[in-house]
mmCIF file of C-alpha atoms and ligand atoms in Angstrom:
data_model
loop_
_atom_site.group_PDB
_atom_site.id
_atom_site.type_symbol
_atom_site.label_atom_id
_atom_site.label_comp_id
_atom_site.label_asym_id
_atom_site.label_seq_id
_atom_site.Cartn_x
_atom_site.Cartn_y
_atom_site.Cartn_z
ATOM 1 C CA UNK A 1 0.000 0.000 0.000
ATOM 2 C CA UNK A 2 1.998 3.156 -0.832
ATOM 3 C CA UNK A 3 1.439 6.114 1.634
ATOM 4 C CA UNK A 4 2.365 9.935 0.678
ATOM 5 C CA UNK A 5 5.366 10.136 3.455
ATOM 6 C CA UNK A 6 6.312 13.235 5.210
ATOM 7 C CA UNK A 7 9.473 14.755 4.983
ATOM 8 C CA UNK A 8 11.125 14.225 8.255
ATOM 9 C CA UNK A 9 12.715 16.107 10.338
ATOM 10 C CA UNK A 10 14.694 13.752 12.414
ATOM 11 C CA UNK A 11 16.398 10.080 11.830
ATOM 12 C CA UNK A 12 16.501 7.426 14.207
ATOM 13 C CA UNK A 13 19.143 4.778 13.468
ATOM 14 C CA UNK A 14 19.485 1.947 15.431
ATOM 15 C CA UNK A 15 22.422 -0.760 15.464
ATOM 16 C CA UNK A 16 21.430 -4.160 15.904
ATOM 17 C CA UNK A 17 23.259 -7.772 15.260
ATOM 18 C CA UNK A 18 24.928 -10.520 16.958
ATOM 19 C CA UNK A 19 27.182 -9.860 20.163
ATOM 20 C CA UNK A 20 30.716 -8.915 19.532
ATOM 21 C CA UNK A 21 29.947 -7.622 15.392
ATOM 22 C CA UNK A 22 31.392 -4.278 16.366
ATOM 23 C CA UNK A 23 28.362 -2.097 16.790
ATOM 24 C CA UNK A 24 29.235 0.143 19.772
ATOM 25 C CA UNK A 25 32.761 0.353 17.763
ATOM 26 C CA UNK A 26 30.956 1.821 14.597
ATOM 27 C CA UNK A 27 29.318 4.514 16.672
ATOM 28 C CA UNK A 28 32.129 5.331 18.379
ATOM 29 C CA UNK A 29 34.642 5.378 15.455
ATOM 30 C CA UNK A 30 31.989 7.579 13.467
ATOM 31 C CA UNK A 31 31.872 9.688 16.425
ATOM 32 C CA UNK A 32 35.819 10.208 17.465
ATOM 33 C CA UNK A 33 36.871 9.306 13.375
ATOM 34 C CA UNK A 34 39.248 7.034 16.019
ATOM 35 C CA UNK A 35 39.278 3.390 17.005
ATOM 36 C CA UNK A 36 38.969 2.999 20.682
ATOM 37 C CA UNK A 37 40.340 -1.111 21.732
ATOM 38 C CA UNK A 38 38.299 -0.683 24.499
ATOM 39 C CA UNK A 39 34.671 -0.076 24.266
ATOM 40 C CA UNK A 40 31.232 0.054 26.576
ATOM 41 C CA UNK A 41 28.905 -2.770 26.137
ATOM 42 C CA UNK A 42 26.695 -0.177 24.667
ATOM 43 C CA UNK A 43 27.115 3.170 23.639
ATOM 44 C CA UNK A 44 25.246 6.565 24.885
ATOM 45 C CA UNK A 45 22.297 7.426 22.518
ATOM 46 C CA UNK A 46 24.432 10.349 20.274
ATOM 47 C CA UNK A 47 22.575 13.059 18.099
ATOM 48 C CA UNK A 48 24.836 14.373 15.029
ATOM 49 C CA UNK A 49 23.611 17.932 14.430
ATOM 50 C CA UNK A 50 22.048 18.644 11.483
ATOM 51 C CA UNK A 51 24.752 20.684 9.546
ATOM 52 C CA UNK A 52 27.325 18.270 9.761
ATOM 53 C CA UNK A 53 25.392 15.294 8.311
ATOM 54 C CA UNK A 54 25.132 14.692 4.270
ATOM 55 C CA UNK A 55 21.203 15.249 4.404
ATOM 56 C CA UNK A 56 21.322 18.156 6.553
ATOM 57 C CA UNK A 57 19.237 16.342 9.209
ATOM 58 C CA UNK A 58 19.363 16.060 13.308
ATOM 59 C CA UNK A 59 20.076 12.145 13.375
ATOM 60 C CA UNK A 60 19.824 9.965 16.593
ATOM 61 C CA UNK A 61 22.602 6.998 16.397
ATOM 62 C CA UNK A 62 21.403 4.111 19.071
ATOM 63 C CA UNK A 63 22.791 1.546 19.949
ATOM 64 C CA UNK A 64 21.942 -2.032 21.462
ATOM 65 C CA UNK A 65 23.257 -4.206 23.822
ATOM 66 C CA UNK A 66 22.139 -7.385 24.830
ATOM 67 C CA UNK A 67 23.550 -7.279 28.501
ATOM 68 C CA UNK A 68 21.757 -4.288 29.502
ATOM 69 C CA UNK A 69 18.108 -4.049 27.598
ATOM 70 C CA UNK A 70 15.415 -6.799 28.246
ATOM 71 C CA UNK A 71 13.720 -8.180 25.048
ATOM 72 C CA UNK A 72 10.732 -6.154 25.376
ATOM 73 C CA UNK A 73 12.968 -2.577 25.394
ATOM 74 C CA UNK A 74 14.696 -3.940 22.025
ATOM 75 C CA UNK A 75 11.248 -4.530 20.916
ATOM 76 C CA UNK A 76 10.828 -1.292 21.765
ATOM 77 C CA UNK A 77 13.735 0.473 20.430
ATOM 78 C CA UNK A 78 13.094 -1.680 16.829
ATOM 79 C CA UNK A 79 9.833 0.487 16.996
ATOM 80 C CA UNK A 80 10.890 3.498 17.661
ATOM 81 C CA UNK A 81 13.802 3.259 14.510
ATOM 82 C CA UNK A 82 13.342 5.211 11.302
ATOM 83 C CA UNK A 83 15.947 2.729 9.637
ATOM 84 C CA UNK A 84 17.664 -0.268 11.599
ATOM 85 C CA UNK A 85 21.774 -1.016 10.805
ATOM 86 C CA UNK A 86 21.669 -5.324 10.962
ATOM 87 C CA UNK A 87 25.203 -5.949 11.754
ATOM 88 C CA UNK A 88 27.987 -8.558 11.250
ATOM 89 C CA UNK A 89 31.060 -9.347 11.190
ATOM 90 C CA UNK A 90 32.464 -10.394 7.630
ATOM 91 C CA UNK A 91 35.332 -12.368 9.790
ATOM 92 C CA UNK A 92 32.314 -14.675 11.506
ATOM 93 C CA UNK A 93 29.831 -16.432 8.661
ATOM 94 C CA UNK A 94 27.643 -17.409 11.473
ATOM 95 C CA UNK A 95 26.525 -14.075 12.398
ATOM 96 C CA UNK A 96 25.329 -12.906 8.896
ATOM 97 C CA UNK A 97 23.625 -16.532 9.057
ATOM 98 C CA UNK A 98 22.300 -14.988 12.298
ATOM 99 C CA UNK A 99 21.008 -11.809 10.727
ATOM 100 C CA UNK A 100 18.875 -13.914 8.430
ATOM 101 C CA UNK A 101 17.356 -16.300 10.462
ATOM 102 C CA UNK A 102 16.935 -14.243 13.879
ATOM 103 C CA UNK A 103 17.685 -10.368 13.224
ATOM 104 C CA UNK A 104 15.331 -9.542 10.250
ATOM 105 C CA UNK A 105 12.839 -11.937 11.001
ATOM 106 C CA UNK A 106 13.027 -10.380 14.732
ATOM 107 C CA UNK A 107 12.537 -6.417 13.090
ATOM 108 C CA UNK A 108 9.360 -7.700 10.881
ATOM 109 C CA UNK A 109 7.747 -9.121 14.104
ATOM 110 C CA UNK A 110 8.195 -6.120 16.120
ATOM 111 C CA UNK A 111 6.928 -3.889 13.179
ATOM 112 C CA UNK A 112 4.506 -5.504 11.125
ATOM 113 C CA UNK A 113 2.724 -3.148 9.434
ATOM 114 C CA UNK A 114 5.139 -0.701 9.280
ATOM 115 C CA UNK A 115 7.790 -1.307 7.323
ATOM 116 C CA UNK A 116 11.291 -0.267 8.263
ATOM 117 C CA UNK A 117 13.764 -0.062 5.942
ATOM 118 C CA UNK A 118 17.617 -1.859 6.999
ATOM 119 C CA UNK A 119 21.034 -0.980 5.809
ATOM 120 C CA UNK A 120 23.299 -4.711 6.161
ATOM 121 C CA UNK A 121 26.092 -3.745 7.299
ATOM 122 C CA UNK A 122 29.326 -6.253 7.414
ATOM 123 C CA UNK A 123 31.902 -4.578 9.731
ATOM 124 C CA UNK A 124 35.602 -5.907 10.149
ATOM 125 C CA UNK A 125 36.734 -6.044 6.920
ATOM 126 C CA UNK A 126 40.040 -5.173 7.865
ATOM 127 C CA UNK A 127 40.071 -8.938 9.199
ATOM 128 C CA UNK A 128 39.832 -10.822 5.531
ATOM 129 C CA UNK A 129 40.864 -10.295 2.352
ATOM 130 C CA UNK A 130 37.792 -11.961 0.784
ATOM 131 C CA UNK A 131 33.944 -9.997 0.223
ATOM 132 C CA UNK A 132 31.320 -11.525 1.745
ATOM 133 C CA UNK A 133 28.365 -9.951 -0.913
ATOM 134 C CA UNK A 134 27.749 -12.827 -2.963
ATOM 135 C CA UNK A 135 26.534 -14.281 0.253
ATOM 136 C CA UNK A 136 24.280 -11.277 1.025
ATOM 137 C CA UNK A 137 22.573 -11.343 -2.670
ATOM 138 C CA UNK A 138 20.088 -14.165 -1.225
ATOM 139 C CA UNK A 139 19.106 -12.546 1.766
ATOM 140 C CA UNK A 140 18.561 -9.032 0.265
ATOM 141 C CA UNK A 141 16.517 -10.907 -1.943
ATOM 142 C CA UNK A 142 14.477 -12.288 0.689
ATOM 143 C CA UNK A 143 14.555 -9.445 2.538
ATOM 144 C CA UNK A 144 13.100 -6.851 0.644
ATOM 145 C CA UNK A 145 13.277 -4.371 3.118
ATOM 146 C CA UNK A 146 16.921 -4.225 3.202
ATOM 147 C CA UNK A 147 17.640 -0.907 1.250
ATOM 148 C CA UNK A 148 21.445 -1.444 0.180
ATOM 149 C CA UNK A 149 24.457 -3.131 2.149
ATOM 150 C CA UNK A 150 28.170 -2.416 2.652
ATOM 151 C CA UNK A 151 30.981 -3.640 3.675
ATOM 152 C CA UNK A 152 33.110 -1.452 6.601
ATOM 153 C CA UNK A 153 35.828 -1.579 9.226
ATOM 154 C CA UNK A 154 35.250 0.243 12.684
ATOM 155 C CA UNK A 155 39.119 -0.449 13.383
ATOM 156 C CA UNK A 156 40.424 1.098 10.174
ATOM 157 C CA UNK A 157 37.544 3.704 9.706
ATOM 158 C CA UNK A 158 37.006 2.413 5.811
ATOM 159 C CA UNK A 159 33.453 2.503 5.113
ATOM 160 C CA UNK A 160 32.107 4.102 8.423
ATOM 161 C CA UNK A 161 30.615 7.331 7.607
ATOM 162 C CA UNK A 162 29.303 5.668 4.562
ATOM 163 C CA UNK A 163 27.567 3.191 6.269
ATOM 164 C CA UNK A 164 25.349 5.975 8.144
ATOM 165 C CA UNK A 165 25.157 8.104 5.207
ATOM 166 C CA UNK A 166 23.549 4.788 3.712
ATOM 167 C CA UNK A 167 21.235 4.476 6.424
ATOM 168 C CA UNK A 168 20.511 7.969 6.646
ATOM 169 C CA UNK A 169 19.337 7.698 2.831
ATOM 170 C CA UNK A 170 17.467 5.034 3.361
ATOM 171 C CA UNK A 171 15.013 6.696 5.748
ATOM 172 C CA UNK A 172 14.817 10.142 3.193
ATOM 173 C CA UNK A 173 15.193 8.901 -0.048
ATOM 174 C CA UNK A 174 13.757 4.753 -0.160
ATOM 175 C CA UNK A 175 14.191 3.336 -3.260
ATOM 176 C CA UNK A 176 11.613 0.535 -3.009
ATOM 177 C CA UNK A 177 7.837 1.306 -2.411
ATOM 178 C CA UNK A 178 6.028 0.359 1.451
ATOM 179 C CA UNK A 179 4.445 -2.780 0.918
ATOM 180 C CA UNK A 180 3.174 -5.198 2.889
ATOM 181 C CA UNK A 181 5.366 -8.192 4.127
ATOM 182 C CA UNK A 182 2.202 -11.044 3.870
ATOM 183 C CA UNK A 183 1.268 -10.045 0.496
ATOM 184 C CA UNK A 184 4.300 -8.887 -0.677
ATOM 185 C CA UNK A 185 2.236 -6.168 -2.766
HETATM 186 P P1 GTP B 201 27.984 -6.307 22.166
HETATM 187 O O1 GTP B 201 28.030 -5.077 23.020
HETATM 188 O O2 GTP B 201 28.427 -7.544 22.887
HETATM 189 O O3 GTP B 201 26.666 -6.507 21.494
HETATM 190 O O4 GTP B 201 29.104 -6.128 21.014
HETATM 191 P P2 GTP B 201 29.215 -5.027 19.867
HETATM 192 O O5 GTP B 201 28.529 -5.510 18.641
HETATM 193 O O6 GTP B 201 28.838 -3.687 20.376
HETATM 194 O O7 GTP B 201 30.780 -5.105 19.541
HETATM 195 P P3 GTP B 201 31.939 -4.168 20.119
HETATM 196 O O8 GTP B 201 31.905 -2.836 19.494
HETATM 197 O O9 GTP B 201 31.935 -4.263 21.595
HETATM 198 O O10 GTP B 201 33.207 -4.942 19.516
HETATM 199 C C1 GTP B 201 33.490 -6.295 19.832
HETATM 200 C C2 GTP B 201 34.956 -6.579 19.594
HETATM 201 O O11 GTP B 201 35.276 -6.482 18.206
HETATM 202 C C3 GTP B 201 35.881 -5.584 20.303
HETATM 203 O O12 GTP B 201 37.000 -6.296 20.800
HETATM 204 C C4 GTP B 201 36.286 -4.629 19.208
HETATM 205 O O13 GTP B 201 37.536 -4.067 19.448
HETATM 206 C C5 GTP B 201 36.310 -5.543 17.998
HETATM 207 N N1 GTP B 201 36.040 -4.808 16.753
HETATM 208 C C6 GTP B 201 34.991 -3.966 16.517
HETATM 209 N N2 GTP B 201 35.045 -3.468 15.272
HETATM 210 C C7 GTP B 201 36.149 -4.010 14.689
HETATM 211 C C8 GTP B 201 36.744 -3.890 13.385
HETATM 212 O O14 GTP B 201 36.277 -3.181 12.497
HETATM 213 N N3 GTP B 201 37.867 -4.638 13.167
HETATM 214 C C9 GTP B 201 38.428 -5.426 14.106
HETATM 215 N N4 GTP B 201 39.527 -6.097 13.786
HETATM 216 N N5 GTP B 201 37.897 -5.564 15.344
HETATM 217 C C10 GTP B 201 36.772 -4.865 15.633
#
């Protein structure tokens, strides 16, 4: 069902994904354009002002961790998210297995009939000298809701600011139409 969509004024972005994929390192290496060795088990919620992002709006970065939220505040938060990051780690085939088989299915549950767009997002590439997108082709085509992916490396910074630039677009300019998941229309 296609629905005239506001412009907004904010985006929410939300990191989700396996434990250990590097998502409190991509905020935090956006954030400081450093890599920290050490970080939280979950990161502060940031906002990036509007003038310094590529679409010139406010955007709210959260993150996720499984050792401090409950199921039902993830549930939440998945709500709540203009566009959600699914996570990996390009080093670790079992968590983009993961990310089919738990994550999206998890993020269609908890918003049914309104449908979120994703950004997959393979962190530490700085780990492997191989690509992991011919394995990602089959899911994005499963998962129609996942807007674009990329490839990126918290450690060595390739790929960060991309990645939320990615997810940013995804929220202000989607490239496929609302639809609903049962009927696919
Ligand atoms: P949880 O809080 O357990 O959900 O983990 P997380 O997904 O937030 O991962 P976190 O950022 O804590 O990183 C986990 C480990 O991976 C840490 O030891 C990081 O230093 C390491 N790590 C994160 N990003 C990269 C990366 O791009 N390359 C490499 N080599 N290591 C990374």
């Amino acid at each position: 069902v296609q629905r005239p969509v506001a412009p907004r004024r904010n985006v929410r972005i939300l990191l989700i994904g396996e434990r250990g994929v590097g998502k409190t390192s991509l905020i935090l290496s956006l954030v400081s354009e450093e890599y920290a060795e050490e970080v939280p088990s979950k990161a502060e919620e940031i906002t990036i002002p509007a003038d310094v992002t590529p679409e010139q709006v406010p955007t709210h970065i959260v993150d996720y961790s499984a050792v401090e939220q409950t199921d039902d505040q993830l549930a939440e938060e998945i709500q709540k998210a203009h566009v959600i990051c699914v996570v990996y780690s390009v080093d670790d085939e079992d968590t983009l297995d993961r990310a089919a088989s738990y994550w999206l299915p998890l993020i269609r549950r908890c918003s049914p009939d309104n449908r979120c767009p994703v950004v997959l997002v393979g962190n530490k590439i700085d780990l492997v000298d191989y690509s992991t997108i011919e394995a990602v082709y089959p899911i994005m085509k499963e998962f129609t809701e996942i807007e674009s992916c990329i490839e990126c490396s918290a450690k060595t910074l390739q790929n960060v600011s991309e990645t939320f630039y990615y997810a940013q677009k995804a929220v202000l300019h989607p490239t496929t139409p609302l639809y609903n998941y049962d009927t696919q229309e």
